[in-house]
PDB file of C-alpha atoms in Angstrom:
ATOM      1  CA  UNK A   1    -164.915  96.692  38.811  1.00  0.00           C
ATOM      2  CA  UNK A   2    -162.199  94.181  37.890  1.00  0.00           C
ATOM      3  CA  UNK A   3    -162.062  92.466  34.492  1.00  0.00           C
ATOM      4  CA  UNK A   4    -163.206  89.071  35.805  1.00  0.00           C
ATOM      5  CA  UNK A   5    -166.306  90.526  37.460  1.00  0.00           C
ATOM      6  CA  UNK A   6    -167.175  92.515  34.343  1.00  0.00           C
ATOM      7  CA  UNK A   7    -166.805  89.437  32.173  1.00  0.00           C
ATOM      8  CA  UNK A   8    -168.992  87.276  34.403  1.00  0.00           C
ATOM      9  CA  UNK A   9    -171.742  89.907  34.352  1.00  0.00           C
ATOM     10  CA  UNK A  10    -171.590  90.048  30.568  1.00  0.00           C
ATOM     11  CA  UNK A  11    -171.718  86.257  30.338  1.00  0.00           C
ATOM     12  CA  UNK A  12    -174.726  86.176  32.662  1.00  0.00           C
ATOM     13  CA  UNK A  13    -176.498  88.723  30.469  1.00  0.00           C
ATOM     14  CA  UNK A  14    -175.789  86.659  27.360  1.00  0.00           C
ATOM     15  CA  UNK A  15    -176.922  83.354  28.808  1.00  0.00           C
ATOM     16  CA  UNK A  16    -180.039  84.648  30.545  1.00  0.00           C
ATOM     17  CA  UNK A  17    -181.337  86.569  27.527  1.00  0.00           C
ATOM     18  CA  UNK A  18    -181.073  84.041  24.739  1.00  0.00           C
ATOM     19  CA  UNK A  19    -182.161  85.176  21.302  1.00  0.00           C
ATOM     20  CA  UNK A  20    -184.446  83.232  18.956  1.00  0.00           C
ATOM     21  CA  UNK A  21    -182.515  80.717  16.863  1.00  0.00           C
ATOM     22  CA  UNK A  22    -182.646  80.969  13.085  1.00  0.00           C
ATOM     23  CA  UNK A  23    -183.014  77.406  11.844  1.00  0.00           C
ATOM     24  CA  UNK A  24    -182.267  78.001   8.171  1.00  0.00           C
ATOM     25  CA  UNK A  25    -178.716  77.818   6.865  1.00  0.00           C
ATOM     26  CA  UNK A  26    -178.153  80.700   4.463  1.00  0.00           C
ATOM     27  CA  UNK A  27    -175.104  82.923   4.276  1.00  0.00           C
ATOM     28  CA  UNK A  28    -177.437  85.735   5.232  1.00  0.00           C
ATOM     29  CA  UNK A  29    -180.538  86.046   7.358  1.00  0.00           C
ATOM     30  CA  UNK A  30    -183.183  88.729   7.478  1.00  0.00           C
ATOM     31  CA  UNK A  31    -183.027  90.732  10.701  1.00  0.00           C
ATOM     32  CA  UNK A  32    -185.701  93.356  11.219  1.00  0.00           C
ATOM     33  CA  UNK A  33    -183.391  95.427  13.416  1.00  0.00           C
ATOM     34  CA  UNK A  34    -180.543  95.443  10.920  1.00  0.00           C
ATOM     35  CA  UNK A  35    -179.464  98.820   9.462  1.00  0.00           C
ATOM     36  CA  UNK A  36    -180.455  99.360   5.829  1.00  0.00           C
ATOM     37  CA  UNK A  37    -178.122 102.148   4.795  1.00  0.00           C
ATOM     38  CA  UNK A  38    -175.959 100.161   2.411  1.00  0.00           C
ATOM     39  CA  UNK A  39    -176.308 101.177  -1.224  1.00  0.00           C
ATOM     40  CA  UNK A  40    -177.466  99.103  -4.170  1.00  0.00           C
ATOM     41  CA  UNK A  41    -174.018  99.587  -5.652  1.00  0.00           C
ATOM     42  CA  UNK A  42    -172.048  98.222  -2.695  1.00  0.00           C
ATOM     43  CA  UNK A  43    -173.111  95.022  -0.965  1.00  0.00           C
ATOM     44  CA  UNK A  44    -170.287  94.645   1.542  1.00  0.00           C
ATOM     45  CA  UNK A  45    -169.670  98.145   2.935  1.00  0.00           C
ATOM     46  CA  UNK A  46    -171.714 100.989   4.399  1.00  0.00           C
ATOM     47  CA  UNK A  47    -172.015 104.550   3.203  1.00  0.00           C
ATOM     48  CA  UNK A  48    -169.595 106.644   5.246  1.00  0.00           C
ATOM     49  CA  UNK A  49    -166.561 108.814   4.752  1.00  0.00           C
ATOM     50  CA  UNK A  50    -163.908 106.434   6.084  1.00  0.00           C
ATOM     51  CA  UNK A  51    -163.283 104.390   2.941  1.00  0.00           C
ATOM     52  CA  UNK A  52    -162.772 105.931  -0.455  1.00  0.00           C
ATOM     53  CA  UNK A  53    -164.927 104.808  -3.361  1.00  0.00           C
ATOM     54  CA  UNK A  54    -161.991 102.907  -4.840  1.00  0.00           C
ATOM     55  CA  UNK A  55    -161.319 101.122  -1.526  1.00  0.00           C
ATOM     56  CA  UNK A  56    -164.967 100.086  -1.299  1.00  0.00           C
ATOM     57  CA  UNK A  57    -164.890  98.822  -4.864  1.00  0.00           C
ATOM     58  CA  UNK A  58    -161.694  96.878  -4.199  1.00  0.00           C
ATOM     59  CA  UNK A  59    -163.290  95.110  -1.220  1.00  0.00           C
ATOM     60  CA  UNK A  60    -166.456  94.522  -3.266  1.00  0.00           C
ATOM     61  CA  UNK A  61    -164.444  92.818  -5.997  1.00  0.00           C
ATOM     62  CA  UNK A  62    -161.814  91.007  -3.950  1.00  0.00           C
ATOM     63  CA  UNK A  63    -163.154  90.440  -0.417  1.00  0.00           C
ATOM     64  CA  UNK A  64    -160.167  91.964   1.372  1.00  0.00           C
ATOM     65  CA  UNK A  65    -158.547  95.367   1.867  1.00  0.00           C
ATOM     66  CA  UNK A  66    -155.167  96.301   3.349  1.00  0.00           C
ATOM     67  CA  UNK A  67    -154.953  99.563   5.311  1.00  0.00           C
ATOM     68  CA  UNK A  68    -151.375 100.566   6.207  1.00  0.00           C
ATOM     69  CA  UNK A  69    -150.223 101.779   9.597  1.00  0.00           C
ATOM     70  CA  UNK A  70    -153.428 101.602  11.652  1.00  0.00           C
ATOM     71  CA  UNK A  71    -151.679 100.300  14.779  1.00  0.00           C
ATOM     72  CA  UNK A  72    -148.640 102.107  16.133  1.00  0.00           C
ATOM     73  CA  UNK A  73    -145.392 100.494  17.252  1.00  0.00           C
ATOM     74  CA  UNK A  74    -146.035 101.237  20.925  1.00  0.00           C
ATOM     75  CA  UNK A  75    -149.234  99.183  21.119  1.00  0.00           C
ATOM     76  CA  UNK A  76    -147.735  96.383  19.047  1.00  0.00           C
ATOM     77  CA  UNK A  77    -144.798  96.188  21.462  1.00  0.00           C
ATOM     78  CA  UNK A  78    -147.166  96.089  24.454  1.00  0.00           C
ATOM     79  CA  UNK A  79    -148.999  93.166  22.858  1.00  0.00           C
ATOM     80  CA  UNK A  80    -145.761  91.365  21.994  1.00  0.00           C
ATOM     81  CA  UNK A  81    -144.503  91.618  25.562  1.00  0.00           C
ATOM     82  CA  UNK A  82    -147.883  90.482  26.894  1.00  0.00           C
ATOM     83  CA  UNK A  83    -147.678  87.426  24.626  1.00  0.00           C
ATOM     84  CA  UNK A  84    -144.265  86.625  26.093  1.00  0.00           C
ATOM     85  CA  UNK A  85    -145.750  86.959  29.590  1.00  0.00           C
ATOM     86  CA  UNK A  86    -148.216  84.194  28.723  1.00  0.00           C
ATOM     87  CA  UNK A  87    -145.517  82.100  27.068  1.00  0.00           C
ATOM     88  CA  UNK A  88    -143.255  82.283  30.118  1.00  0.00           C
ATOM     89  CA  UNK A  89    -145.999  81.881  32.722  1.00  0.00           C
ATOM     90  CA  UNK A  90    -145.691  85.353  34.210  1.00  0.00           C
ATOM     91  CA  UNK A  91    -149.460  85.839  34.002  1.00  0.00           C
ATOM     92  CA  UNK A  92    -152.068  83.130  34.700  1.00  0.00           C
ATOM     93  CA  UNK A  93    -153.737  81.950  31.513  1.00  0.00           C
ATOM     94  CA  UNK A  94    -157.206  81.966  33.110  1.00  0.00           C
ATOM     95  CA  UNK A  95    -159.717  81.403  30.305  1.00  0.00           C
ATOM     96  CA  UNK A  96    -157.215  82.240  27.576  1.00  0.00           C
ATOM     97  CA  UNK A  97    -156.664  79.253  25.288  1.00  0.00           C
ATOM     98  CA  UNK A  98    -152.948  78.564  24.786  1.00  0.00           C
ATOM     99  CA  UNK A  99    -152.195  76.465  21.696  1.00  0.00           C
ATOM    100  CA  UNK A 100    -148.944  74.742  20.768  1.00  0.00           C
ATOM    101  CA  UNK A 101    -147.540  73.582  17.428  1.00  0.00           C
ATOM    102  CA  UNK A 102    -148.027  69.814  17.039  1.00  0.00           C
ATOM    103  CA  UNK A 103    -144.552  69.092  15.657  1.00  0.00           C
ATOM    104  CA  UNK A 104    -142.706  71.413  18.049  1.00  0.00           C
ATOM    105  CA  UNK A 105    -144.240  69.508  20.984  1.00  0.00           C
ATOM    106  CA  UNK A 106    -141.956  66.640  20.031  1.00  0.00           C
ATOM    107  CA  UNK A 107    -138.846  68.787  20.372  1.00  0.00           C
ATOM    108  CA  UNK A 108    -137.336  70.685  23.282  1.00  0.00           C
ATOM    109  CA  UNK A 109    -139.003  73.910  22.165  1.00  0.00           C
ATOM    110  CA  UNK A 110    -140.440  76.080  24.940  1.00  0.00           C
ATOM    111  CA  UNK A 111    -142.283  79.343  25.338  1.00  0.00           C
ATOM    112  CA  UNK A 112    -142.271  81.570  22.262  1.00  0.00           C
ATOM    113  CA  UNK A 113    -140.671  78.765  20.232  1.00  0.00           C
ATOM    114  CA  UNK A 114    -143.555  76.383  21.016  1.00  0.00           C
ATOM    115  CA  UNK A 115    -146.762  78.400  21.462  1.00  0.00           C
ATOM    116  CA  UNK A 116    -148.361  79.296  18.153  1.00  0.00           C
ATOM    117  CA  UNK A 117    -151.616  80.930  19.241  1.00  0.00           C
ATOM    118  CA  UNK A 118    -153.503  82.575  22.087  1.00  0.00           C
ATOM    119  CA  UNK A 119    -157.293  82.643  21.725  1.00  0.00           C
ATOM    120  CA  UNK A 120    -160.116  84.251  23.706  1.00  0.00           C
ATOM    121  CA  UNK A 121    -157.996  87.230  24.697  1.00  0.00           C
ATOM    122  CA  UNK A 122    -160.625  89.965  24.395  1.00  0.00           C
ATOM    123  CA  UNK A 123    -160.772  90.471  28.187  1.00  0.00           C
ATOM    124  CA  UNK A 124    -157.013  90.736  28.674  1.00  0.00           C
ATOM    125  CA  UNK A 125    -156.320  94.315  29.760  1.00  0.00           C
ATOM    126  CA  UNK A 126    -153.398  94.737  27.345  1.00  0.00           C
ATOM    127  CA  UNK A 127    -154.722  92.951  24.254  1.00  0.00           C
ATOM    128  CA  UNK A 128    -158.084  94.703  24.704  1.00  0.00           C
ATOM    129  CA  UNK A 129    -156.369  97.973  23.764  1.00  0.00           C
ATOM    130  CA  UNK A 130    -156.139  96.592  20.219  1.00  0.00           C
ATOM    131  CA  UNK A 131    -159.716  95.283  20.039  1.00  0.00           C
ATOM    132  CA  UNK A 132    -161.094  98.562  21.430  1.00  0.00           C
ATOM    133  CA  UNK A 133    -158.838 100.868  19.416  1.00  0.00           C
ATOM    134  CA  UNK A 134    -161.009 103.686  18.073  1.00  0.00           C
ATOM    135  CA  UNK A 135    -159.017 103.978  14.864  1.00  0.00           C
ATOM    136  CA  UNK A 136    -159.560 100.255  14.249  1.00  0.00           C
ATOM    137  CA  UNK A 137    -163.284 100.366  15.060  1.00  0.00           C
ATOM    138  CA  UNK A 138    -163.777 103.328  12.734  1.00  0.00           C
ATOM    139  CA  UNK A 139    -162.716 101.052   9.879  1.00  0.00           C
ATOM    140  CA  UNK A 140    -164.617  98.035  11.211  1.00  0.00           C
ATOM    141  CA  UNK A 141    -167.802 100.107  11.246  1.00  0.00           C
ATOM    142  CA  UNK A 142    -167.526 100.403   7.463  1.00  0.00           C
ATOM    143  CA  UNK A 143    -168.230  96.658   7.235  1.00  0.00           C
ATOM    144  CA  UNK A 144    -170.458  95.948  10.235  1.00  0.00           C
ATOM    145  CA  UNK A 145    -172.348  99.154  10.922  1.00  0.00           C
ATOM    146  CA  UNK A 146    -172.264 101.049  14.236  1.00  0.00           C
ATOM    147  CA  UNK A 147    -173.101  98.224  16.681  1.00  0.00           C
ATOM    148  CA  UNK A 148    -170.018  96.054  16.937  1.00  0.00           C
ATOM    149  CA  UNK A 149    -169.211  92.839  18.801  1.00  0.00           C
ATOM    150  CA  UNK A 150    -165.688  91.426  19.043  1.00  0.00           C
ATOM    151  CA  UNK A 151    -166.452  87.726  18.526  1.00  0.00           C
ATOM    152  CA  UNK A 152    -163.157  85.893  18.034  1.00  0.00           C
ATOM    153  CA  UNK A 153    -159.834  87.224  19.298  1.00  0.00           C
ATOM    154  CA  UNK A 154    -156.375  85.805  18.694  1.00  0.00           C
ATOM    155  CA  UNK A 155    -152.672  86.490  18.812  1.00  0.00           C
ATOM    156  CA  UNK A 156    -151.093  84.232  16.205  1.00  0.00           C
ATOM    157  CA  UNK A 157    -147.417  83.341  16.436  1.00  0.00           C
ATOM    158  CA  UNK A 158    -145.448  81.424  13.815  1.00  0.00           C
ATOM    159  CA  UNK A 159    -142.277  80.059  15.402  1.00  0.00           C
ATOM    160  CA  UNK A 160    -139.560  78.798  13.065  1.00  0.00           C
ATOM    161  CA  UNK A 161    -140.916  75.668  11.371  1.00  0.00           C
ATOM    162  CA  UNK A 162    -139.640  72.351  12.693  1.00  0.00           C
ATOM    163  CA  UNK A 163    -139.100  71.039   9.169  1.00  0.00           C
ATOM    164  CA  UNK A 164    -142.455  69.232   9.290  1.00  0.00           C
ATOM    165  CA  UNK A 165    -144.265  72.150   7.603  1.00  0.00           C
ATOM    166  CA  UNK A 166    -146.885  72.315  10.367  1.00  0.00           C
ATOM    167  CA  UNK A 167    -146.578  76.098  10.616  1.00  0.00           C
ATOM    168  CA  UNK A 168    -148.724  76.478   7.513  1.00  0.00           C
ATOM    169  CA  UNK A 169    -152.488  77.058   7.742  1.00  0.00           C
ATOM    170  CA  UNK A 170    -154.345  75.345   4.883  1.00  0.00           C
ATOM    171  CA  UNK A 171    -156.870  77.211   2.695  1.00  0.00           C
ATOM    172  CA  UNK A 172    -160.051  77.814   4.705  1.00  0.00           C
ATOM    173  CA  UNK A 173    -163.012  80.130   5.266  1.00  0.00           C
ATOM    174  CA  UNK A 174    -163.498  81.617   8.717  1.00  0.00           C
ATOM    175  CA  UNK A 175    -167.296  81.364   8.510  1.00  0.00           C
ATOM    176  CA  UNK A 176    -166.778  77.616   8.964  1.00  0.00           C
ATOM    177  CA  UNK A 177    -166.259  78.288  12.690  1.00  0.00           C
ATOM    178  CA  UNK A 178    -169.099  80.785  13.261  1.00  0.00           C
ATOM    179  CA  UNK A 179    -172.794  80.064  14.070  1.00  0.00           C
ATOM    180  CA  UNK A 180    -174.010  83.595  13.348  1.00  0.00           C
ATOM    181  CA  UNK A 181    -175.155  85.432  10.240  1.00  0.00           C
ATOM    182  CA  UNK A 182    -175.348  87.369   7.954  1.00  0.00           C
ATOM    183  CA  UNK A 183    -171.848  86.698   6.684  1.00  0.00           C
ATOM    184  CA  UNK A 184    -171.656  90.088   5.003  1.00  0.00           C
ATOM    185  CA  UNK A 185    -171.786  91.825   8.380  1.00  0.00           C
ATOM    186  CA  UNK A 186    -168.771  89.948   9.755  1.00  0.00           C
ATOM    187  CA  UNK A 187    -165.235  91.131   9.097  1.00  0.00           C
ATOM    188  CA  UNK A 188    -161.786  90.049  10.243  1.00  0.00           C
ATOM    189  CA  UNK A 189    -159.014  92.460  11.165  1.00  0.00           C
ATOM    190  CA  UNK A 190    -155.524  90.953  10.959  1.00  0.00           C
ATOM    191  CA  UNK A 191    -152.635  93.202  11.967  1.00  0.00           C
ATOM    192  CA  UNK A 192    -148.993  92.395  11.280  1.00  0.00           C
ATOM    193  CA  UNK A 193    -146.914  92.726  14.459  1.00  0.00           C
ATOM    194  CA  UNK A 194    -143.714  92.613  12.430  1.00  0.00           C
ATOM    195  CA  UNK A 195    -142.829  92.604   8.760  1.00  0.00           C
ATOM    196  CA  UNK A 196    -144.502  89.564   7.172  1.00  0.00           C
ATOM    197  CA  UNK A 197    -143.141  88.027   3.995  1.00  0.00           C
ATOM    198  CA  UNK A 198    -143.416  84.898   1.888  1.00  0.00           C
ATOM    199  CA  UNK A 199    -140.393  83.532   3.760  1.00  0.00           C
ATOM    200  CA  UNK A 200    -141.921  83.803   7.254  1.00  0.00           C
ATOM    201  CA  UNK A 201    -145.393  82.659   6.250  1.00  0.00           C
ATOM    202  CA  UNK A 202    -147.507  85.635   5.225  1.00  0.00           C
ATOM    203  CA  UNK A 203    -151.215  85.354   4.591  1.00  0.00           C
ATOM    204  CA  UNK A 204    -152.462  84.314   1.175  1.00  0.00           C
ATOM    205  CA  UNK A 205    -155.928  84.969  -0.226  1.00  0.00           C
ATOM    206  CA  UNK A 206    -158.042  83.843  -3.169  1.00  0.00           C
ATOM    207  CA  UNK A 207    -159.409  87.174  -4.419  1.00  0.00           C
ATOM    208  CA  UNK A 208    -163.121  87.165  -5.205  1.00  0.00           C
ATOM    209  CA  UNK A 209    -163.818  83.892  -3.387  1.00  0.00           C
ATOM    210  CA  UNK A 210    -165.978  85.795  -0.857  1.00  0.00           C
ATOM    211  CA  UNK A 211    -168.708  85.809  -3.519  1.00  0.00           C
ATOM    212  CA  UNK A 212    -169.027  82.039  -3.210  1.00  0.00           C
ATOM    213  CA  UNK A 213    -170.592  79.877  -0.512  1.00  0.00           C
ATOM    214  CA  UNK A 214    -169.342  78.180   2.623  1.00  0.00           C
ATOM    215  CA  UNK A 215    -167.609  74.934   1.621  1.00  0.00           C
ATOM    216  CA  UNK A 216    -167.040  71.742   3.586  1.00  0.00           C
ATOM    217  CA  UNK A 217    -163.892  71.738   5.732  1.00  0.00           C
ATOM    218  CA  UNK A 218    -161.883  68.799   7.071  1.00  0.00           C
ATOM    219  CA  UNK A 219    -158.483  68.188   8.600  1.00  0.00           C
ATOM    220  CA  UNK A 220    -156.037  68.068   5.681  1.00  0.00           C
ATOM    221  CA  UNK A 221    -154.107  64.857   5.201  1.00  0.00           C
ATOM    222  CA  UNK A 222    -150.618  66.246   5.635  1.00  0.00           C
ATOM    223  CA  UNK A 223    -147.603  63.968   6.057  1.00  0.00           C
ATOM    224  CA  UNK A 224    -146.688  65.149   9.549  1.00  0.00           C
ATOM    225  CA  UNK A 225    -150.132  66.061  10.825  1.00  0.00           C
ATOM    226  CA  UNK A 226    -151.873  69.369  11.366  1.00  0.00           C
ATOM    227  CA  UNK A 227    -152.458  71.660  14.311  1.00  0.00           C
ATOM    228  CA  UNK A 228    -155.690  71.543  16.313  1.00  0.00           C
ATOM    229  CA  UNK A 229    -158.650  73.192  14.545  1.00  0.00           C
ATOM    230  CA  UNK A 230    -156.553  74.002  11.453  1.00  0.00           C
ATOM    231  CA  UNK A 231    -159.259  72.753   9.119  1.00  0.00           C
ATOM    232  CA  UNK A 232    -158.989  73.177   5.368  1.00  0.00           C
ATOM    233  CA  UNK A 233    -161.088  73.024   2.223  1.00  0.00           C
ATOM    234  CA  UNK A 234    -160.276  69.736   0.542  1.00  0.00           C
ATOM    235  CA  UNK A 235    -159.145  70.046  -3.064  1.00  0.00           C
ATOM    236  CA  UNK A 236    -158.008  73.656  -2.613  1.00  0.00           C
ATOM    237  CA  UNK A 237    -154.433  72.920  -1.551  1.00  0.00           C
ATOM    238  CA  UNK A 238    -153.067  74.013  -4.930  1.00  0.00           C
ATOM    239  CA  UNK A 239    -155.583  76.740  -5.679  1.00  0.00           C
ATOM    240  CA  UNK A 240    -154.191  79.884  -7.278  1.00  0.00           C
ATOM    241  CA  UNK A 241    -153.478  82.276  -4.418  1.00  0.00           C
ATOM    242  CA  UNK A 242    -152.215  85.797  -3.871  1.00  0.00           C
ATOM    243  CA  UNK A 243    -149.674  86.345  -1.106  1.00  0.00           C
ATOM    244  CA  UNK A 244    -150.042  89.415   1.113  1.00  0.00           C
ATOM    245  CA  UNK A 245    -146.672  90.660   2.394  1.00  0.00           C
ATOM    246  CA  UNK A 246    -147.289  93.424   4.933  1.00  0.00           C
ATOM    247  CA  UNK A 247    -145.339  95.904   7.007  1.00  0.00           C
ATOM    248  CA  UNK A 248    -145.504  96.107  10.798  1.00  0.00           C
ATOM    249  CA  UNK A 249    -148.730  97.855  11.824  1.00  0.00           C
ATOM    250  CA  UNK A 250    -150.566  97.185   8.543  1.00  0.00           C
ATOM    251  CA  UNK A 251    -154.034  95.658   8.845  1.00  0.00           C
ATOM    252  CA  UNK A 252    -155.954  93.550   6.354  1.00  0.00           C
ATOM    253  CA  UNK A 253    -159.738  93.405   6.634  1.00  0.00           C
ATOM    254  CA  UNK A 254    -161.428  90.435   4.993  1.00  0.00           C
ATOM    255  CA  UNK A 255    -164.796  88.749   4.511  1.00  0.00           C
ATOM    256  CA  UNK A 256    -165.492  85.471   6.399  1.00  0.00           C
ATOM    257  CA  UNK A 257    -166.175  83.535   3.170  1.00  0.00           C
ATOM    258  CA  UNK A 258    -162.882  84.629   1.587  1.00  0.00           C
ATOM    259  CA  UNK A 259    -160.643  81.600   1.080  1.00  0.00           C
ATOM    260  CA  UNK A 260    -157.302  82.290   2.725  1.00  0.00           C
ATOM    261  CA  UNK A 261    -154.506  80.692   4.709  1.00  0.00           C
ATOM    262  CA  UNK A 262    -150.838  81.204   5.470  1.00  0.00           C
ATOM    263  CA  UNK A 263    -147.523  79.723   4.467  1.00  0.00           C
ATOM    264  CA  UNK A 264    -144.623  78.047   6.228  1.00  0.00           C
ATOM    265  CA  UNK A 265    -142.191  80.037   8.363  1.00  0.00           C
ATOM    266  CA  UNK A 266    -138.880  79.077   6.791  1.00  0.00           C
ATOM    267  CA  UNK A 267    -136.877  81.675   8.745  1.00  0.00           C
ATOM    268  CA  UNK A 268    -135.227  81.543  12.159  1.00  0.00           C
ATOM    269  CA  UNK A 269    -137.414  84.367  13.416  1.00  0.00           C
ATOM    270  CA  UNK A 270    -141.095  84.711  14.262  1.00  0.00           C
ATOM    271  CA  UNK A 271    -144.186  85.946  12.452  1.00  0.00           C
ATOM    272  CA  UNK A 272    -146.738  87.420  14.812  1.00  0.00           C
ATOM    273  CA  UNK A 273    -150.137  88.957  14.145  1.00  0.00           C
ATOM    274  CA  UNK A 274    -153.056  90.029  16.308  1.00  0.00           C
ATOM    275  CA  UNK A 275    -156.529  89.459  14.945  1.00  0.00           C
ATOM    276  CA  UNK A 276    -160.219  89.888  15.687  1.00  0.00           C
ATOM    277  CA  UNK A 277    -163.417  88.857  13.966  1.00  0.00           C
ATOM    278  CA  UNK A 278    -165.974  91.584  14.468  1.00  0.00           C
ATOM    279  CA  UNK A 279    -169.705  91.248  13.786  1.00  0.00           C
ATOM    280  CA  UNK A 280    -172.676  93.567  13.761  1.00  0.00           C
ATOM    281  CA  UNK A 281    -174.615  92.996  16.970  1.00  0.00           C
ATOM    282  CA  UNK A 282    -177.727  92.785  14.758  1.00  0.00           C
ATOM    283  CA  UNK A 283    -176.440  89.410  13.505  1.00  0.00           C
ATOM    284  CA  UNK A 284    -178.368  86.375  14.715  1.00  0.00           C
ATOM    285  CA  UNK A 285    -177.355  82.907  15.789  1.00  0.00           C
ATOM    286  CA  UNK A 286    -178.280  79.966  13.567  1.00  0.00           C
ATOM    287  CA  UNK A 287    -178.765  76.283  14.322  1.00  0.00           C
ATOM    288  CA  UNK A 288    -175.971  74.348  12.577  1.00  0.00           C
ATOM    289  CA  UNK A 289    -177.314  70.856  13.293  1.00  0.00           C
ATOM    290  CA  UNK A 290    -177.646  68.912  10.064  1.00  0.00           C
ATOM    291  CA  UNK A 291    -175.333  71.317   8.193  1.00  0.00           C
ATOM    292  CA  UNK A 292    -171.703  71.145   7.118  1.00  0.00           C
ATOM    293  CA  UNK A 293    -170.828  73.013  10.338  1.00  0.00           C
ATOM    294  CA  UNK A 294    -172.142  70.322  12.663  1.00  0.00           C
ATOM    295  CA  UNK A 295    -168.788  68.552  12.993  1.00  0.00           C
ATOM    296  CA  UNK A 296    -166.864  71.690  13.898  1.00  0.00           C
ATOM    297  CA  UNK A 297    -169.597  72.573  16.399  1.00  0.00           C
ATOM    298  CA  UNK A 298    -169.099  69.238  18.155  1.00  0.00           C
ATOM    299  CA  UNK A 299    -165.325  69.682  18.149  1.00  0.00           C
ATOM    300  CA  UNK A 300    -165.485  73.169  19.662  1.00  0.00           C
ATOM    301  CA  UNK A 301    -168.009  72.035  22.282  1.00  0.00           C
ATOM    302  CA  UNK A 302    -165.588  69.226  23.154  1.00  0.00           C
ATOM    303  CA  UNK A 303    -162.684  71.656  23.491  1.00  0.00           C
ATOM    304  CA  UNK A 304    -164.760  73.838  25.816  1.00  0.00           C
ATOM    305  CA  UNK A 305    -165.687  70.802  27.913  1.00  0.00           C
ATOM    306  CA  UNK A 306    -162.012  69.987  28.426  1.00  0.00           C
ATOM    307  CA  UNK A 307    -161.669  73.475  29.913  1.00  0.00           C
ATOM    308  CA  UNK A 308    -164.548  72.730  32.307  1.00  0.00           C
ATOM    309  CA  UNK A 309    -167.138  74.689  30.289  1.00  0.00           C
ATOM    310  CA  UNK A 310    -170.226  72.688  29.352  1.00  0.00           C
ATOM    311  CA  UNK A 311    -171.761  74.817  26.593  1.00  0.00           C
ATOM    312  CA  UNK A 312    -173.383  74.408  23.214  1.00  0.00           C
ATOM    313  CA  UNK A 313    -171.851  75.934  20.077  1.00  0.00           C
ATOM    314  CA  UNK A 314    -173.747  79.203  20.349  1.00  0.00           C
ATOM    315  CA  UNK A 315    -172.984  79.683  24.030  1.00  0.00           C
ATOM    316  CA  UNK A 316    -169.275  79.152  23.366  1.00  0.00           C
ATOM    317  CA  UNK A 317    -169.353  82.167  21.077  1.00  0.00           C
ATOM    318  CA  UNK A 318    -171.420  84.212  23.512  1.00  0.00           C
ATOM    319  CA  UNK A 319    -168.813  83.439  26.141  1.00  0.00           C
ATOM    320  CA  UNK A 320    -165.988  84.562  23.867  1.00  0.00           C
ATOM    321  CA  UNK A 321    -167.568  87.813  22.696  1.00  0.00           C
ATOM    322  CA  UNK A 322    -167.608  91.396  23.919  1.00  0.00           C
ATOM    323  CA  UNK A 323    -169.473  94.537  22.893  1.00  0.00           C
ATOM    324  CA  UNK A 324    -166.889  97.058  21.689  1.00  0.00           C
ATOM    325  CA  UNK A 325    -169.024  99.833  20.167  1.00  0.00           C
ATOM    326  CA  UNK A 326    -172.688 100.827  20.036  1.00  0.00           C
ATOM    327  CA  UNK A 327    -175.483  98.645  21.431  1.00  0.00           C
ATOM    328  CA  UNK A 328    -175.845  94.899  21.980  1.00  0.00           C
ATOM    329  CA  UNK A 329    -178.922  93.785  20.036  1.00  0.00           C
ATOM    330  CA  UNK A 330    -178.936  90.084  19.137  1.00  0.00           C
ATOM    331  CA  UNK A 331    -175.438  88.658  19.654  1.00  0.00           C
TER     332      UNK A 331
END
């Protein structure tokens, strides 16, 4: 069975077996099918032998955890070359979303020097090796439990900044984009594809902010504009932050309410990372109408429509997702 046929069958299953919508708007919802083997001591991780007690406590306190060397150089190189194939048009983009830096569009930049992100890449046969990597999923299971959906997949490229500082990503919370809960059973994996530093725009985090609530996001009012869907939390531009320099192959896992972002690439090189937001398949969709997520829902529905996909906010995420371990239950 080819990848397109498999994807269409999965999409049909999602859209023909819709789950009940949770109409409340909490960070967490009660799901009768959800595993209950977390401990009273640890809210954010499950009891297993993968993480040490100190690692679990660190994530509990800070909302993120860096694990070195999960992804080997060979797979990273495969993904880098596949990214270049998309940049140079050697493979059809299909349903992959190709995004370009707003300020670099006004220059003669092309290919790798222009494209700053690929999204919806979970069905690409090369990138899927990362999202399905057993070693990765063993860690993900510590946060989600055994039934895992890959919900949001990206390869993020930071070309050299144009001088307009548009390569930065303002402080934000990833839950802003997601219509499913509970938040505590969602986790991001973000893997450095090369050495990332303050100079080339490493991630920054606000430790402990995952214990807060989802805040209102808007487009920041930056002098030279901001890239599409790079929303930020207003008033947090100068918040105290911790930068996360990482080595090639290192992976940071973080909570979807954790406030984070990334800096400006002030070098002449690139800063690439591959990332996935995983969720327990026991999570449930919520109705975001009348909430602070309504605006982003309308924007994402509009982006899908431009691609010829008439879908509501929930169906967009069903379309983007893929079961990667265990059983599909609600998502």
